PDB file of N, CA and C in Angstrom:
ATOM      1  N   MET E 281       2.549 -24.085  17.423  1.00  0.00           N
ATOM      2  CA  MET E 281       3.812 -23.474  17.024  1.00  0.00           C
ATOM      3  C   MET E 281       4.342 -22.678  18.217  1.00  0.00           C
ATOM      4  N   SER E 282       5.604 -22.888  18.525  1.00  0.00           N
ATOM      5  CA  SER E 282       6.214 -22.167  19.640  1.00  0.00           C
ATOM      6  C   SER E 282       6.460 -20.709  19.259  1.00  0.00           C
ATOM      7  N   ARG E 283       6.715 -19.901  20.266  1.00  0.00           N
ATOM      8  CA  ARG E 283       6.985 -18.477  20.046  1.00  0.00           C
ATOM      9  C   ARG E 283       8.192 -18.293  19.121  1.00  0.00           C
ATOM     10  N   VAL E 284       9.230 -19.063  19.347  1.00  0.00           N
ATOM     11  CA  VAL E 284      10.445 -18.978  18.531  1.00  0.00           C
ATOM     12  C   VAL E 284      10.148 -19.362  17.086  1.00  0.00           C
ATOM     13  N   GLN E 285       9.421 -20.459  16.880  1.00  0.00           N
ATOM     14  CA  GLN E 285       9.073 -20.876  15.520  1.00  0.00           C
ATOM     15  C   GLN E 285       8.218 -19.826  14.827  1.00  0.00           C
ATOM     16  N   HIS E 286       7.308 -19.206  15.573  1.00  0.00           N
ATOM     17  CA  HIS E 286       6.454 -18.160  15.004  1.00  0.00           C
ATOM     18  C   HIS E 286       7.302 -16.977  14.535  1.00  0.00           C
ATOM     19  N   ILE E 287       8.225 -16.551  15.357  1.00  0.00           N
ATOM     20  CA  ILE E 287       9.104 -15.426  15.001  1.00  0.00           C
ATOM     21  C   ILE E 287       9.950 -15.789  13.783  1.00  0.00           C
ATOM     22  N   LEU E 288      10.542 -16.972  13.806  1.00  0.00           N
ATOM     23  CA  LEU E 288      11.398 -17.388  12.691  1.00  0.00           C
ATOM     24  C   LEU E 288      10.600 -17.578  11.401  1.00  0.00           C
ATOM     25  N   SER E 289       9.352 -17.974  11.496  1.00  0.00           N
ATOM     26  CA  SER E 289       8.542 -18.178  10.292  1.00  0.00           C
ATOM     27  C   SER E 289       8.239 -16.866   9.577  1.00  0.00           C
ATOM     28  N   ARG E 290       8.360 -15.759  10.274  1.00  0.00           N
ATOM     29  CA  ARG E 290       8.076 -14.457   9.664  1.00  0.00           C
ATOM     30  C   ARG E 290       9.321 -13.814   9.048  1.00  0.00           C
ATOM     31  N   MET E 291      10.471 -14.415   9.262  1.00  0.00           N
ATOM     32  CA  MET E 291      11.708 -13.879   8.699  1.00  0.00           C
ATOM     33  C   MET E 291      11.820 -14.290   7.238  1.00  0.00           C
ATOM     34  N   PRO E 292      12.058 -13.331   6.344  1.00  0.00           N
ATOM     35  CA  PRO E 292      12.178 -13.699   4.927  1.00  0.00           C
ATOM     36  C   PRO E 292      13.471 -14.458   4.665  1.00  0.00           C
ATOM     37  N   ASP E 293      13.412 -15.368   3.705  1.00  0.00           N
ATOM     38  CA  ASP E 293      14.633 -16.027   3.266  1.00  0.00           C
ATOM     39  C   ASP E 293      15.063 -15.379   1.949  1.00  0.00           C
ATOM     40  N   ALA E 294      16.094 -15.890   1.337  1.00  0.00           N
ATOM     41  CA  ALA E 294      16.622 -15.285   0.108  1.00  0.00           C
ATOM     42  C   ALA E 294      15.570 -15.281  -0.999  1.00  0.00           C
ATOM     43  N   ASP E 295      14.789 -16.352  -1.123  1.00  0.00           N
ATOM     44  CA  ASP E 295      13.766 -16.411  -2.164  1.00  0.00           C
ATOM     45  C   ASP E 295      12.671 -15.372  -1.917  1.00  0.00           C
ATOM     46  N   ASP E 296      12.301 -15.171  -0.641  1.00  0.00           N
ATOM     47  CA  ASP E 296      11.317 -14.141  -0.310  1.00  0.00           C
ATOM     48  C   ASP E 296      11.839 -12.753  -0.681  1.00  0.00           C
ATOM     49  N   ALA E 297      13.112 -12.509  -0.370  1.00  0.00           N
ATOM     50  CA  ALA E 297      13.698 -11.206  -0.689  1.00  0.00           C
ATOM     51  C   ALA E 297      13.703 -10.963  -2.196  1.00  0.00           C
ATOM     52  N   LEU E 298      14.048 -11.981  -2.980  1.00  0.00           N
ATOM     53  CA  LEU E 298      14.045 -11.838  -4.435  1.00  0.00           C
ATOM     54  C   LEU E 298      12.632 -11.663  -4.979  1.00  0.00           C
ATOM     55  N   ARG E 299      11.655 -12.347  -4.381  1.00  0.00           N
ATOM     56  CA  ARG E 299      10.262 -12.186  -4.801  1.00  0.00           C
ATOM     57  C   ARG E 299       9.805 -10.750  -4.558  1.00  0.00           C
ATOM     58  N   ARG E 300      10.149 -10.221  -3.402  1.00  0.00           N
ATOM     59  CA  ARG E 300       9.777  -8.839  -3.089  1.00  0.00           C
ATOM     60  C   ARG E 300      10.482  -7.851  -4.018  1.00  0.00           C
ATOM     61  N   LEU E 301      11.756  -8.117  -4.301  1.00  0.00           N
ATOM     62  CA  LEU E 301      12.478  -7.254  -5.236  1.00  0.00           C
ATOM     63  C   LEU E 301      11.855  -7.323  -6.620  1.00  0.00           C
ATOM     64  N   ALA E 302      11.473  -8.509  -7.057  1.00  0.00           N
ATOM     65  CA  ALA E 302      10.820  -8.664  -8.364  1.00  0.00           C
ATOM     66  C   ALA E 302       9.565  -7.813  -8.432  1.00  0.00           C
ATOM     67  N   ASP E 303       8.791  -7.776  -7.341  1.00  0.00           N
ATOM     68  CA  ASP E 303       7.593  -6.943  -7.318  1.00  0.00           C
ATOM     69  C   ASP E 303       7.949  -5.457  -7.425  1.00  0.00           C
ATOM     70  N   VAL E 304       8.967  -5.048  -6.695  1.00  0.00           N
ATOM     71  CA  VAL E 304       9.363  -3.634  -6.698  1.00  0.00           C
ATOM     72  C   VAL E 304       9.825  -3.188  -8.078  1.00  0.00           C
ATOM     73  N   ILE E 305      10.607  -4.022  -8.742  1.00  0.00           N
ATOM     74  CA  ILE E 305      11.127  -3.614 -10.055  1.00  0.00           C
ATOM     75  C   ILE E 305      10.229  -4.073 -11.199  1.00  0.00           C
ATOM     76  N   GLN E 306       9.045  -4.534 -10.854  1.00  0.00           N
ATOM     77  CA  GLN E 306       7.984  -4.840 -11.805  1.00  0.00           C
ATOM     78  C   GLN E 306       8.338  -5.937 -12.809  1.00  0.00           C
ATOM     79  N   VAL E 307       9.009  -6.952 -12.353  1.00  0.00           N
ATOM     80  CA  VAL E 307       9.350  -8.091 -13.204  1.00  0.00           C
ATOM     81  C   VAL E 307       8.121  -8.924 -13.578  1.00  0.00           C
ATOM     82  N   PRO E 308       7.129  -9.086 -12.677  1.00  0.00           N
ATOM     83  CA  PRO E 308       5.998  -9.964 -13.015  1.00  0.00           C
ATOM     84  C   PRO E 308       5.266  -9.599 -14.303  1.00  0.00           C
ATOM     85  N   GLU E 309       5.338  -8.356 -14.720  1.00  0.00           N
ATOM     86  CA  GLU E 309       4.668  -7.951 -15.959  1.00  0.00           C
ATOM     87  C   GLU E 309       5.162  -8.733 -17.172  1.00  0.00           C
ATOM     88  N   THR E 310       6.415  -9.161 -17.138  1.00  0.00           N
ATOM     89  CA  THR E 310       7.005  -9.863 -18.274  1.00  0.00           C
ATOM     90  C   THR E 310       7.436 -11.287 -17.935  1.00  0.00           C
ATOM     91  N   CYS E 311       7.052 -11.766 -16.770  1.00  0.00           N
ATOM     92  CA  CYS E 311       7.454 -13.110 -16.329  1.00  0.00           C
ATOM     93  C   CYS E 311       6.866 -14.174 -17.247  1.00  0.00           C
ATOM     94  N   ARG E 312       7.596 -15.255 -17.420  1.00  0.00           N
ATOM     95  CA  ARG E 312       7.102 -16.356 -18.250  1.00  0.00           C
ATOM     96  C   ARG E 312       5.967 -17.101 -17.559  1.00  0.00           C
ATOM     97  N   ARG E 313       5.855 -16.964 -16.247  1.00  0.00           N
ATOM     98  CA  ARG E 313       4.802 -17.656 -15.501  1.00  0.00           C
ATOM     99  C   ARG E 313       3.500 -16.866 -15.582  1.00  0.00           C
ATOM    100  N   ARG E 314       2.505 -17.502 -16.121  1.00  0.00           N
ATOM    101  CA  ARG E 314       1.198 -16.860 -16.299  1.00  0.00           C
ATOM    102  C   ARG E 314       0.631 -16.367 -14.963  1.00  0.00           C
ATOM    103  N   ALA E 315       0.822 -17.134 -13.902  1.00  0.00           N
ATOM    104  CA  ALA E 315       0.286 -16.745 -12.592  1.00  0.00           C
ATOM    105  C   ALA E 315       0.874 -15.417 -12.134  1.00  0.00           C
ATOM    106  N   CYS E 316       2.148 -15.210 -12.370  1.00  0.00           N
ATOM    107  CA  CYS E 316       2.783 -13.940 -11.989  1.00  0.00           C
ATOM    108  C   CYS E 316       2.210 -12.786 -12.807  1.00  0.00           C
ATOM    109  N   ARG E 317       2.092 -12.997 -14.113  1.00  0.00           N
ATOM    110  CA  ARG E 317       1.541 -11.935 -14.983  1.00  0.00           C
ATOM    111  C   ARG E 317       0.104 -11.619 -14.603  1.00  0.00           C
ATOM    112  N   ASN E 318      -0.704 -12.657 -14.357  1.00  0.00           N
ATOM    113  CA  ASN E 318      -2.114 -12.446 -14.029  1.00  0.00           C
ATOM    114  C   ASN E 318      -2.300 -11.733 -12.697  1.00  0.00           C
ATOM    115  N   GLN E 319      -1.499 -12.103 -11.710  1.00  0.00           N
ATOM    116  CA  GLN E 319      -1.615 -11.495 -10.387  1.00  0.00           C
ATOM    117  C   GLN E 319      -0.914 -10.140 -10.312  1.00  0.00           C
ATOM    118  N   GLY E 320       0.000  -9.882 -11.247  1.00  0.00           N
ATOM    119  CA  GLY E 320       0.760  -8.633 -11.217  1.00  0.00           C
ATOM    120  C   GLY E 320       1.792  -8.601 -10.114  1.00  0.00           C
ATOM    121  N   ARG E 321       2.104  -9.796  -9.584  1.00  0.00           N
ATOM    122  CA  ARG E 321       3.141  -9.891  -8.562  1.00  0.00           C
ATOM    123  C   ARG E 321       3.782 -11.266  -8.621  1.00  0.00           C
ATOM    124  N   CYS E 322       4.990 -11.307  -8.149  1.00  0.00           N
ATOM    125  CA  CYS E 322       5.762 -12.549  -8.190  1.00  0.00           C
ATOM    126  C   CYS E 322       5.112 -13.601  -7.308  1.00  0.00           C
ATOM    127  N   GLN E 323       4.960 -14.796  -7.842  1.00  0.00           N
ATOM    128  CA  GLN E 323       4.382 -15.900  -7.090  1.00  0.00           C
ATOM    129  C   GLN E 323       5.452 -16.728  -6.391  1.00  0.00           C
ATOM    130  N   GLY E 324       6.715 -16.324  -6.564  1.00  0.00           N
ATOM    131  CA  GLY E 324       7.806 -16.940  -5.828  1.00  0.00           C
ATOM    132  C   GLY E 324       8.242 -18.283  -6.360  1.00  0.00           C
ATOM    133  N   GLY E 325       8.781 -19.058  -5.454  1.00  0.00           N
ATOM    134  CA  GLY E 325       9.345 -20.343  -5.813  1.00  0.00           C
ATOM    135  C   GLY E 325      10.854 -20.285  -5.662  1.00  0.00           C
ATOM    136  N   PHE E 326      11.502 -21.378  -5.925  1.00  0.00           N
ATOM    137  CA  PHE E 326      12.956 -21.411  -5.806  1.00  0.00           C
ATOM    138  C   PHE E 326      13.545 -20.452  -6.817  1.00  0.00           C
ATOM    139  N   GLY E 327      14.270 -19.506  -6.354  1.00  0.00           N
ATOM    140  CA  GLY E 327      14.931 -18.573  -7.272  1.00  0.00           C
ATOM    141  C   GLY E 327      14.577 -17.132  -7.067  1.00  0.00           C
ATOM    142  N   PRO E 328      13.410 -16.663  -7.315  1.00  0.00           N
ATOM    143  CA  PRO E 328      12.315 -17.208  -8.110  1.00  0.00           C
ATOM    144  C   PRO E 328      12.741 -17.431  -9.561  1.00  0.00           C
ATOM    145  N   PRO E 329      11.955 -18.136 -10.340  1.00  0.00           N
ATOM    146  CA  PRO E 329      12.363 -18.485 -11.710  1.00  0.00           C
ATOM    147  C   PRO E 329      12.799 -17.293 -12.557  1.00  0.00           C
ATOM    148  N   CYS E 330      12.122 -16.164 -12.421  1.00  0.00           N
ATOM    149  CA  CYS E 330      12.502 -15.004 -13.245  1.00  0.00           C
ATOM    150  C   CYS E 330      13.907 -14.520 -12.889  1.00  0.00           C
ATOM    151  N   TYR E 331      14.299 -14.657 -11.626  1.00  0.00           N
ATOM    152  CA  TYR E 331      15.648 -14.266 -11.225  1.00  0.00           C
ATOM    153  C   TYR E 331      16.674 -15.222 -11.813  1.00  0.00           C
ATOM    154  N   LEU E 332      16.399 -16.505 -11.735  1.00  0.00           N
ATOM    155  CA  LEU E 332      17.348 -17.488 -12.254  1.00  0.00           C
ATOM    156  C   LEU E 332      17.534 -17.347 -13.760  1.00  0.00           C
ATOM    157  N   GLU E 333      16.471 -16.935 -14.460  1.00  0.00           N
ATOM    158  CA  GLU E 333      16.547 -16.793 -15.911  1.00  0.00           C
ATOM    159  C   GLU E 333      17.176 -15.476 -16.357  1.00  0.00           C
ATOM    160  N   ASN E 334      17.067 -14.437 -15.533  1.00  0.00           N
ATOM    161  CA  ASN E 334      17.518 -13.117 -15.984  1.00  0.00           C
ATOM    162  C   ASN E 334      18.085 -12.301 -14.826  1.00  0.00           C
ATOM    163  N   ARG E 335      19.182 -12.762 -14.287  1.00  0.00           N
ATOM    164  CA  ARG E 335      19.815 -12.067 -13.161  1.00  0.00           C
ATOM    165  C   ARG E 335      20.252 -10.662 -13.533  1.00  0.00           C
ATOM    166  N   LYS E 336      20.657 -10.487 -14.775  1.00  0.00           N
ATOM    167  CA  LYS E 336      21.129  -9.171 -15.210  1.00  0.00           C
ATOM    168  C   LYS E 336      20.035  -8.116 -15.087  1.00  0.00           C
ATOM    169  N   ARG E 337      18.792  -8.482 -15.352  1.00  0.00           N
ATOM    170  CA  ARG E 337      17.703  -7.510 -15.229  1.00  0.00           C
ATOM    171  C   ARG E 337      17.578  -7.020 -13.793  1.00  0.00           C
ATOM    172  N   PHE E 338      17.716  -7.933 -12.836  1.00  0.00           N
ATOM    173  CA  PHE E 338      17.659  -7.537 -11.432  1.00  0.00           C
ATOM    174  C   PHE E 338      18.815  -6.604 -11.097  1.00  0.00           C
ATOM    175  N   ALA E 339      20.016  -6.981 -11.538  1.00  0.00           N
ATOM    176  CA  ALA E 339      21.192  -6.166 -11.245  1.00  0.00           C
ATOM    177  C   ALA E 339      21.082  -4.797 -11.898  1.00  0.00           C
ATOM    178  N   ASP E 340      20.646  -4.751 -13.145  1.00  0.00           N
ATOM    179  CA  ASP E 340      20.502  -3.469 -13.845  1.00  0.00           C
ATOM    180  C   ASP E 340      19.457  -2.589 -13.171  1.00  0.00           C
ATOM    181  N   ALA E 341      18.364  -3.187 -12.732  1.00  0.00           N
ATOM    182  CA  ALA E 341      17.303  -2.415 -12.083  1.00  0.00           C
ATOM    183  C   ALA E 341      17.795  -1.792 -10.786  1.00  0.00           C
ATOM    184  N   VAL E 342      18.588  -2.537 -10.041  1.00  0.00           N
ATOM    185  CA  VAL E 342      19.111  -1.998  -8.791  1.00  0.00           C
ATOM    186  C   VAL E 342      20.185  -0.953  -9.077  1.00  0.00           C
ATOM    187  N   LEU E 343      21.043  -1.229 -10.030  1.00  0.00           N
ATOM    188  CA  LEU E 343      22.154  -0.338 -10.332  1.00  0.00           C
ATOM    189  C   LEU E 343      21.711   0.941 -11.031  1.00  0.00           C
ATOM    190  N   GLU E 344      20.839   0.819 -12.023  1.00  0.00           N
ATOM    191  CA  GLU E 344      20.536   1.949 -12.896  1.00  0.00           C
ATOM    192  C   GLU E 344      19.135   2.527 -12.737  1.00  0.00           C
ATOM    193  N   GLU E 345      18.171   1.712 -12.334  1.00  0.00           N
ATOM    194  CA  GLU E 345      16.778   2.151 -12.367  1.00  0.00           C
ATOM    195  C   GLU E 345      16.147   2.335 -10.996  1.00  0.00           C
ATOM    196  N   MET E 346      16.902   2.161  -9.920  1.00  0.00           N
ATOM    197  CA  MET E 346      16.274   2.155  -8.601  1.00  0.00           C
ATOM    198  C   MET E 346      15.613   3.486  -8.270  1.00  0.00           C
ATOM    199  N   GLN E 347      16.173   4.596  -8.675  1.00  0.00           N
ATOM    200  CA  GLN E 347      15.539   5.882  -8.368  1.00  0.00           C
ATOM    201  C   GLN E 347      14.169   5.984  -9.036  1.00  0.00           C
ATOM    202  N   GLU E 348      14.063   5.509 -10.265  1.00  0.00           N
ATOM    203  CA  GLU E 348      12.760   5.515 -10.949  1.00  0.00           C
ATOM    204  C   GLU E 348      11.764   4.623 -10.226  1.00  0.00           C
ATOM    205  N   HIS E 349      12.202   3.451  -9.812  1.00  0.00           N
ATOM    206  CA  HIS E 349      11.318   2.544  -9.083  1.00  0.00           C
ATOM    207  C   HIS E 349      10.933   3.146  -7.735  1.00  0.00           C
ATOM    208  N   ARG E 350      11.882   3.785  -7.079  1.00  0.00           N
ATOM    209  CA  ARG E 350      11.615   4.420  -5.790  1.00  0.00           C
ATOM    210  C   ARG E 350      10.539   5.487  -5.949  1.00  0.00           C
ATOM    211  N   GLU E 351      10.673   6.331  -6.972  1.00  0.00           N
ATOM    212  CA  GLU E 351       9.689   7.390  -7.203  1.00  0.00           C
ATOM    213  C   GLU E 351       8.310   6.819  -7.522  1.00  0.00           C
ATOM    214  N   LEU E 352       8.268   5.762  -8.329  1.00  0.00           N
ATOM    215  CA  LEU E 352       6.992   5.115  -8.642  1.00  0.00           C
ATOM    216  C   LEU E 352       6.305   4.635  -7.370  1.00  0.00           C
ATOM    217  N   TRP E 353       7.042   3.954  -6.499  1.00  0.00           N
ATOM    218  CA  TRP E 353       6.428   3.404  -5.298  1.00  0.00           C
ATOM    219  C   TRP E 353       6.108   4.469  -4.268  1.00  0.00           C
ATOM    220  N   ILE E 354       6.825   5.572  -4.264  1.00  0.00           N
ATOM    221  CA  ILE E 354       6.447   6.702  -3.401  1.00  0.00           C
ATOM    222  C   ILE E 354       5.089   7.237  -3.843  1.00  0.00           C
ATOM    223  N   ARG E 355       4.904   7.373  -5.158  1.00  0.00           N
ATOM    224  CA  ARG E 355       3.606   7.833  -5.680  1.00  0.00           C
ATOM    225  C   ARG E 355       2.505   6.818  -5.373  1.00  0.00           C
ATOM    226  N   GLN E 356       2.804   5.519  -5.555  1.00  0.00           N
ATOM    227  CA  GLN E 356       1.828   4.476  -5.273  1.00  0.00           C
ATOM    228  C   GLN E 356       1.387   4.520  -3.810  1.00  0.00           C
ATOM    229  N   ARG E 357       2.355   4.621  -2.909  1.00  0.00           N
ATOM    230  CA  ARG E 357       2.033   4.651  -1.481  1.00  0.00           C
ATOM    231  C   ARG E 357       1.208   5.889  -1.135  1.00  0.00           C
ATOM    232  N   ALA E 358       1.560   7.033  -1.715  1.00  0.00           N
ATOM    233  CA  ALA E 358       0.800   8.262  -1.462  1.00  0.00           C
ATOM    234  C   ALA E 358      -0.629   8.121  -1.965  1.00  0.00           C
ATOM    235  N   SER E 359      -0.794   7.496  -3.128  1.00  0.00           N
ATOM    236  CA  SER E 359      -2.122   7.279  -3.691  1.00  0.00           C
ATOM    237  C   SER E 359      -2.946   6.356  -2.796  1.00  0.00           C
ATOM    238  N   PHE E 360      -2.353   5.263  -2.338  1.00  0.00           N
ATOM    239  CA  PHE E 360      -3.044   4.331  -1.448  1.00  0.00           C
ATOM    240  C   PHE E 360      -3.425   5.014  -0.140  1.00  0.00           C
ATOM    241  N   GLU E 361      -2.491   5.813   0.388  1.00  0.00           N
ATOM    242  CA  GLU E 361      -2.739   6.505   1.650  1.00  0.00           C
ATOM    243  C   GLU E 361      -3.910   7.487   1.502  1.00  0.00           C
ATOM    244  N   ALA E 362      -3.921   8.227   0.395  1.00  0.00           N
ATOM    245  CA  ALA E 362      -5.034   9.163   0.145  1.00  0.00           C
ATOM    246  C   ALA E 362      -6.353   8.434  -0.008  1.00  0.00           C
ATOM    247  N   ALA E 363      -6.341   7.319  -0.696  1.00  0.00           N
ATOM    248  CA  ALA E 363      -7.570   6.536  -0.886  1.00  0.00           C
ATOM    249  C   ALA E 363      -8.075   5.994   0.452  1.00  0.00           C
ATOM    250  N   LEU E 364      -7.181   5.535   1.286  1.00  0.00           N
ATOM    251  CA  LEU E 364      -7.583   4.989   2.583  1.00  0.00           C
ATOM    252  C   LEU E 364      -8.083   6.080   3.533  1.00  0.00           C
ATOM    253  N   ARG E 365      -7.527   7.257   3.435  1.00  0.00           N
ATOM    254  CA  ARG E 365      -7.995   8.377   4.273  1.00  0.00           C
ATOM    255  C   ARG E 365      -9.364   8.864   3.826  1.00  0.00           C
ATOM    256  N   GLY E 366      -9.644   8.717   2.534  1.00  0.00           N
ATOM    257  CA  GLY E 366     -10.911   9.173   1.973  1.00  0.00           C
ATOM    258  C   GLY E 366     -12.099   8.304   2.352  1.00  0.00           C
ATOM    259  N   ARG E 367     -11.850   7.174   2.962  1.00  0.00           N
ATOM    260  CA  ARG E 367     -12.936   6.248   3.312  1.00  0.00           C
ATOM    261  C   ARG E 367     -13.760   6.788   4.425  1.00  0.00           C
TER     262      ARG E 367
END
């Protein structure tokens, strides 16, 4: 793989961005895909499927719930950081 291909392969596409957003707003907990529910994170795919089925949930989460999600992930990161420092 060339240097350019390597760099470009690490750039997220629209589906990657939606998968990451799904993880942030905790969509996998209620996803119809068993793999997403079991892993607790979006397994992706075209769309991803949960986005294609329920775009309004994504929009509502960004519009109305983002501060709550932000606070949750700030706490999560602080917890992970404390656990890693304790090693």
